[in-house]
PDB file of C-alpha atoms and ligand atoms in Angstrom:
ATOM      1  CA  MET A  16    -175.949  66.622  20.182  1.00  0.00           C
ATOM      2  CA  LYS A  17    -178.667  64.171  21.050  1.00  0.00           C
ATOM      3  CA  ALA A  18    -181.412  62.661  18.945  1.00  0.00           C
ATOM      4  CA  ILE A  19    -184.375  60.377  19.442  1.00  0.00           C
ATOM      5  CA  VAL A  20    -184.698  58.074  16.428  1.00  0.00           C
ATOM      6  CA  ILE A  21    -187.918  56.059  16.080  1.00  0.00           C
ATOM      7  CA  THR A  22    -187.568  52.966  13.860  1.00  0.00           C
ATOM      8  CA  HIS A  23    -191.364  52.707  13.409  1.00  0.00           C
ATOM      9  CA  ALA A  24    -194.588  53.822  15.031  1.00  0.00           C
ATOM     10  CA  HIS A  25    -195.611  50.667  16.924  1.00  0.00           C
ATOM     11  CA  ILE A  26    -196.467  51.499  20.465  1.00  0.00           C
ATOM     12  CA  ASP A  27    -193.683  49.384  21.983  1.00  0.00           C
ATOM     13  CA  HIS A  28    -191.139  51.402  19.973  1.00  0.00           C
ATOM     14  CA  ILE A  29    -192.594  54.896  20.242  1.00  0.00           C
ATOM     15  CA  GLY A  30    -194.742  54.926  23.397  1.00  0.00           C
ATOM     16  CA  GLY A  31    -191.906  56.459  25.443  1.00  0.00           C
ATOM     17  CA  ALA A  32    -190.910  59.139  22.936  1.00  0.00           C
ATOM     18  CA  GLN A  33    -192.851  61.986  24.511  1.00  0.00           C
ATOM     19  CA  LYS A  34    -191.303  61.381  27.952  1.00  0.00           C
ATOM     20  CA  LEU A  35    -187.844  60.961  26.470  1.00  0.00           C
ATOM     21  CA  LYS A  36    -188.201  64.208  24.562  1.00  0.00           C
ATOM     22  CA  ALA A  37    -189.484  66.047  27.636  1.00  0.00           C
ATOM     23  CA  ALA A  38    -186.485  64.772  29.603  1.00  0.00           C
ATOM     24  CA  THR A  39    -183.798  65.455  26.987  1.00  0.00           C
ATOM     25  CA  GLY A  40    -185.123  68.140  24.628  1.00  0.00           C
ATOM     26  CA  ALA A  41    -183.618  66.103  21.780  1.00  0.00           C
ATOM     27  CA  PRO A  42    -185.253  66.231  18.351  1.00  0.00           C
ATOM     28  CA  VAL A  43    -187.410  63.266  17.374  1.00  0.00           C
ATOM     29  CA  TYR A  44    -186.747  61.548  14.036  1.00  0.00           C
ATOM     30  CA  MET A  45    -189.377  59.315  12.438  1.00  0.00           C
ATOM     31  CA  ASN A  46    -190.262  58.480   8.842  1.00  0.00           C
ATOM     32  CA  ALA A  47    -193.372  60.437   7.846  1.00  0.00           C
ATOM     33  CA  ARG A  48    -194.994  57.338   6.333  1.00  0.00           C
ATOM     34  CA  ASP A  49    -195.637  56.134   9.881  1.00  0.00           C
ATOM     35  CA  GLN A  50    -197.355  59.366  10.950  1.00  0.00           C
ATOM     36  CA  GLU A  51    -200.812  57.900  10.442  1.00  0.00           C
ATOM     37  CA  LEU A  52    -199.960  54.901  12.634  1.00  0.00           C
ATOM     38  CA  TYR A  53    -198.602  57.259  15.258  1.00  0.00           C
ATOM     39  CA  ASP A  54    -201.730  59.434  15.083  1.00  0.00           C
ATOM     40  CA  HIS A  55    -203.773  56.353  15.950  1.00  0.00           C
ATOM     41  CA  LEU A  56    -201.713  55.170  18.878  1.00  0.00           C
ATOM     42  CA  ASP A  57    -205.009  54.866  20.785  1.00  0.00           C
ATOM     43  CA  VAL A  58    -206.011  51.974  18.482  1.00  0.00           C
ATOM     44  CA  GLN A  59    -202.748  50.138  19.205  1.00  0.00           C
ATOM     45  CA  ALA A  60    -203.162  50.836  22.914  1.00  0.00           C
ATOM     46  CA  SER A  61    -206.670  49.381  22.882  1.00  0.00           C
ATOM     47  CA  TRP A  62    -205.442  46.171  21.187  1.00  0.00           C
ATOM     48  CA  LEU A  63    -203.048  45.714  24.063  1.00  0.00           C
ATOM     49  CA  GLY A  64    -205.432  46.931  26.739  1.00  0.00           C
ATOM     50  CA  MET A  65    -203.114  49.705  27.790  1.00  0.00           C
ATOM     51  CA  LYS A  66    -203.427  53.446  28.318  1.00  0.00           C
ATOM     52  CA  THR A  67    -202.640  55.630  25.308  1.00  0.00           C
ATOM     53  CA  PRO A  68    -199.281  57.302  25.866  1.00  0.00           C
ATOM     54  CA  GLU A  69    -198.923  61.027  25.277  1.00  0.00           C
ATOM     55  CA  GLN A  70    -197.870  61.919  21.767  1.00  0.00           C
ATOM     56  CA  THR A  71    -194.943  64.114  20.804  1.00  0.00           C
ATOM     57  CA  GLU A  72    -194.175  66.245  17.768  1.00  0.00           C
ATOM     58  CA  ILE A  73    -191.973  64.613  15.148  1.00  0.00           C
ATOM     59  CA  ASP A  74    -189.215  67.135  14.440  1.00  0.00           C
ATOM     60  CA  VAL A  75    -187.471  65.523  11.470  1.00  0.00           C
ATOM     61  CA  ASP A  76    -188.722  63.211   8.721  1.00  0.00           C
ATOM     62  CA  ALA A  77    -186.218  60.322   8.830  1.00  0.00           C
ATOM     63  CA  ARG A  78    -185.763  59.740   5.096  1.00  0.00           C
ATOM     64  CA  GLU A  79    -183.359  57.541   3.159  1.00  0.00           C
ATOM     65  CA  GLY A  80    -179.900  59.102   3.222  1.00  0.00           C
ATOM     66  CA  GLU A  81    -180.536  61.318   6.254  1.00  0.00           C
ATOM     67  CA  ARG A  82    -177.375  61.514   8.374  1.00  0.00           C
ATOM     68  CA  ILE A  83    -177.274  62.357  12.048  1.00  0.00           C
ATOM     69  CA  ALA A  84    -173.945  63.246  13.683  1.00  0.00           C
ATOM     70  CA  LEU A  85    -173.852  61.970  17.279  1.00  0.00           C
ATOM     71  CA  GLY A  86    -170.517  62.402  18.993  1.00  0.00           C
ATOM     72  CA  ALA A  87    -167.878  60.856  16.740  1.00  0.00           C
ATOM     73  CA  ALA A  88    -170.353  58.551  15.055  1.00  0.00           C
ATOM     74  CA  GLU A  89    -172.664  59.183  12.158  1.00  0.00           C
ATOM     75  CA  PHE A  90    -176.064  57.522  12.031  1.00  0.00           C
ATOM     76  CA  GLN A  91    -177.402  56.862   8.534  1.00  0.00           C
ATOM     77  CA  ILE A  92    -181.077  56.316   7.878  1.00  0.00           C
ATOM     78  CA  LEU A  93    -182.102  53.450   5.554  1.00  0.00           C
ATOM     79  CA  GLU A  94    -185.760  53.200   4.556  1.00  0.00           C
ATOM     80  CA  THR A  95    -186.774  49.552   5.041  1.00  0.00           C
ATOM     81  CA  PRO A  96    -190.578  49.481   4.690  1.00  0.00           C
ATOM     82  CA  GLY A  97    -192.615  46.302   5.063  1.00  0.00           C
ATOM     83  CA  HIS A  98    -193.162  45.767   8.791  1.00  0.00           C
ATOM     84  CA  THR A  99    -194.789  49.188   8.630  1.00  0.00           C
ATOM     85  CA  GLN A 100    -194.731  51.638   5.738  1.00  0.00           C
ATOM     86  CA  GLY A 101    -192.420  53.987   7.587  1.00  0.00           C
ATOM     87  CA  SER A 102    -190.041  51.427   9.052  1.00  0.00           C
ATOM     88  CA  ILE A 103    -186.407  52.511   8.986  1.00  0.00           C
ATOM     89  CA  SER A 104    -183.105  50.913   9.931  1.00  0.00           C
ATOM     90  CA  VAL A 105    -180.146  52.899  11.238  1.00  0.00           C
ATOM     91  CA  LEU A 106    -176.596  52.147  10.102  1.00  0.00           C
ATOM     92  CA  ILE A 107    -173.679  53.295  12.267  1.00  0.00           C
ATOM     93  CA  PRO A 108    -170.658  52.623  10.001  1.00  0.00           C
ATOM     94  CA  ALA A 109    -168.020  53.759  12.526  1.00  0.00           C
ATOM     95  CA  GLU A 110    -169.260  51.113  14.972  1.00  0.00           C
ATOM     96  CA  ASN A 111    -170.157  48.419  12.416  1.00  0.00           C
ATOM     97  CA  LYS A 112    -173.690  48.349  13.787  1.00  0.00           C
ATOM     98  CA  LEU A 113    -177.172  48.289  12.343  1.00  0.00           C
ATOM     99  CA  ILE A 114    -180.247  49.114  14.421  1.00  0.00           C
ATOM    100  CA  ALA A 115    -182.859  47.078  12.589  1.00  0.00           C
ATOM    101  CA  GLY A 116    -186.120  47.942  14.363  1.00  0.00           C
ATOM    102  CA  ASP A 117    -188.602  45.135  13.648  1.00  0.00           C
ATOM    103  CA  THR A 118    -187.325  44.497  10.119  1.00  0.00           C
ATOM    104  CA  LEU A 119    -184.649  41.805  10.675  1.00  0.00           C
ATOM    105  CA  PHE A 120    -184.184  39.443  13.602  1.00  0.00           C
ATOM    106  CA  LEU A 121    -181.964  36.468  14.427  1.00  0.00           C
ATOM    107  CA  ASP A 122    -183.435  33.691  12.227  1.00  0.00           C
ATOM    108  CA  SER A 123    -186.554  35.748  11.547  1.00  0.00           C
ATOM    109  CA  ILE A 124    -188.036  38.892  10.023  1.00  0.00           C
ATOM    110  CA  GLY A 125    -190.672  41.359  11.160  1.00  0.00           C
ATOM    111  CA  ARG A 126    -194.343  40.365  11.084  1.00  0.00           C
ATOM    112  CA  THR A 127    -196.354  41.838   8.259  1.00  0.00           C
ATOM    113  CA  ASP A 128    -199.900  40.928   9.319  1.00  0.00           C
ATOM    114  CA  LEU A 129    -200.589  44.199  11.125  1.00  0.00           C
ATOM    115  CA  PRO A 130    -202.010  47.308   9.354  1.00  0.00           C
ATOM    116  CA  GLY A 131    -199.382  48.756   7.023  1.00  0.00           C
ATOM    117  CA  GLY A 132    -197.469  45.485   6.789  1.00  0.00           C
ATOM    118  CA  ASP A 133    -196.449  44.002   3.426  1.00  0.00           C
ATOM    119  CA  SER A 134    -194.676  40.649   3.246  1.00  0.00           C
ATOM    120  CA  ARG A 135    -193.145  41.127  -0.192  1.00  0.00           C
ATOM    121  CA  GLN A 136    -192.024  44.645   0.591  1.00  0.00           C
ATOM    122  CA  ILE A 137    -190.143  43.650   3.762  1.00  0.00           C
ATOM    123  CA  LEU A 138    -188.212  41.011   1.800  1.00  0.00           C
ATOM    124  CA  ARG A 139    -187.381  43.568  -0.887  1.00  0.00           C
ATOM    125  CA  SER A 140    -186.182  45.989   1.786  1.00  0.00           C
ATOM    126  CA  ILE A 141    -183.939  43.362   3.382  1.00  0.00           C
ATOM    127  CA  ARG A 142    -182.602  42.200   0.006  1.00  0.00           C
ATOM    128  CA  ASP A 143    -181.901  45.683  -1.343  1.00  0.00           C
ATOM    129  CA  LYS A 144    -180.852  47.619   1.769  1.00  0.00           C
ATOM    130  CA  LEU A 145    -179.569  45.213   4.421  1.00  0.00           C
ATOM    131  CA  LEU A 146    -178.063  42.151   2.725  1.00  0.00           C
ATOM    132  CA  PRO A 147    -175.621  44.281   0.681  1.00  0.00           C
ATOM    133  CA  LEU A 148    -174.035  45.455   3.962  1.00  0.00           C
ATOM    134  CA  ASP A 149    -170.789  43.882   5.179  1.00  0.00           C
ATOM    135  CA  ASP A 150    -170.920  40.439   6.792  1.00  0.00           C
ATOM    136  CA  GLU A 151    -169.487  41.634  10.083  1.00  0.00           C
ATOM    137  CA  ILE A 152    -172.060  44.373  10.703  1.00  0.00           C
ATOM    138  CA  VAL A 153    -173.729  43.613  14.039  1.00  0.00           C
ATOM    139  CA  VAL A 154    -177.516  43.688  13.794  1.00  0.00           C
ATOM    140  CA  ILE A 155    -179.338  45.021  16.871  1.00  0.00           C
ATOM    141  CA  PRO A 156    -182.988  44.044  16.399  1.00  0.00           C
ATOM    142  CA  GLY A 157    -185.951  45.634  18.121  1.00  0.00           C
ATOM    143  CA  HIS A 158    -186.534  42.396  19.997  1.00  0.00           C
ATOM    144  CA  GLY A 159    -184.373  39.377  20.848  1.00  0.00           C
ATOM    145  CA  PRO A 160    -180.655  38.641  20.525  1.00  0.00           C
ATOM    146  CA  LYS A 161    -178.077  40.403  18.365  1.00  0.00           C
ATOM    147  CA  THR A 162    -176.836  38.824  15.165  1.00  0.00           C
ATOM    148  CA  THR A 163    -174.758  39.790  12.122  1.00  0.00           C
ATOM    149  CA  ILE A 164    -175.564  40.487   8.484  1.00  0.00           C
ATOM    150  CA  GLY A 165    -173.347  37.573   7.408  1.00  0.00           C
ATOM    151  CA  ARG A 166    -175.097  35.108   9.681  1.00  0.00           C
ATOM    152  CA  GLU A 167    -178.561  36.125   8.576  1.00  0.00           C
ATOM    153  CA  ARG A 168    -177.582  36.120   4.893  1.00  0.00           C
ATOM    154  CA  GLU A 169    -176.406  32.521   5.328  1.00  0.00           C
ATOM    155  CA  ARG A 170    -178.800  31.030   7.864  1.00  0.00           C
ATOM    156  CA  ASN A 171    -182.045  33.026   8.115  1.00  0.00           C
ATOM    157  CA  PRO A 172    -184.754  30.693   6.742  1.00  0.00           C
ATOM    158  CA  PHE A 173    -186.962  33.623   5.660  1.00  0.00           C
ATOM    159  CA  LEU A 174    -184.254  34.951   3.349  1.00  0.00           C
ATOM    160  CA  ARG A 175    -183.604  31.772   1.406  1.00  0.00           C
ATOM    161  CA  GLY A 176    -183.627  32.359  -2.343  1.00  0.00           C
ATOM    162  CA  LEU A 177    -183.457  36.164  -2.090  1.00  0.00           C
TER     163      LEU A 177
HETATM  164 ZN1   ZN B   3    -193.237  46.697  15.371  1.00  0.00          ZN
END
């Protein structure tokens, strides 16, 4: 089985979904709270001065607790709103990995100054959903280098006092 999992509806994370779906036929997972952002991809494209990519149907609402079996691994959806309202992270327990979208980065967190962003909400999401994970979980952010939950819990300046 294959699946296309969208962490959030910013154009740099979803612009290729239609082509990927056409090529693979895999179902597309996205949290429904980002549907409005996705429906206005033309606005995001105009900010960046780029052509609006073709849109695809979202097949499955990626909600908290949703599990996707891919090969031997299970992907678990965590709702981590704040960067956008529909931002999700994907935990792969069998591989000790977390795909964090634009929620958590090495020494940083996702920006919250774009439409749908909420600076208190992203910190709540990280505190309640990501920091309780094991130290050795490898975090694969949407941009920049990999890190671990333990490192970010200890050293990320944005998470001090959480
Ligand atoms: Zn983003």
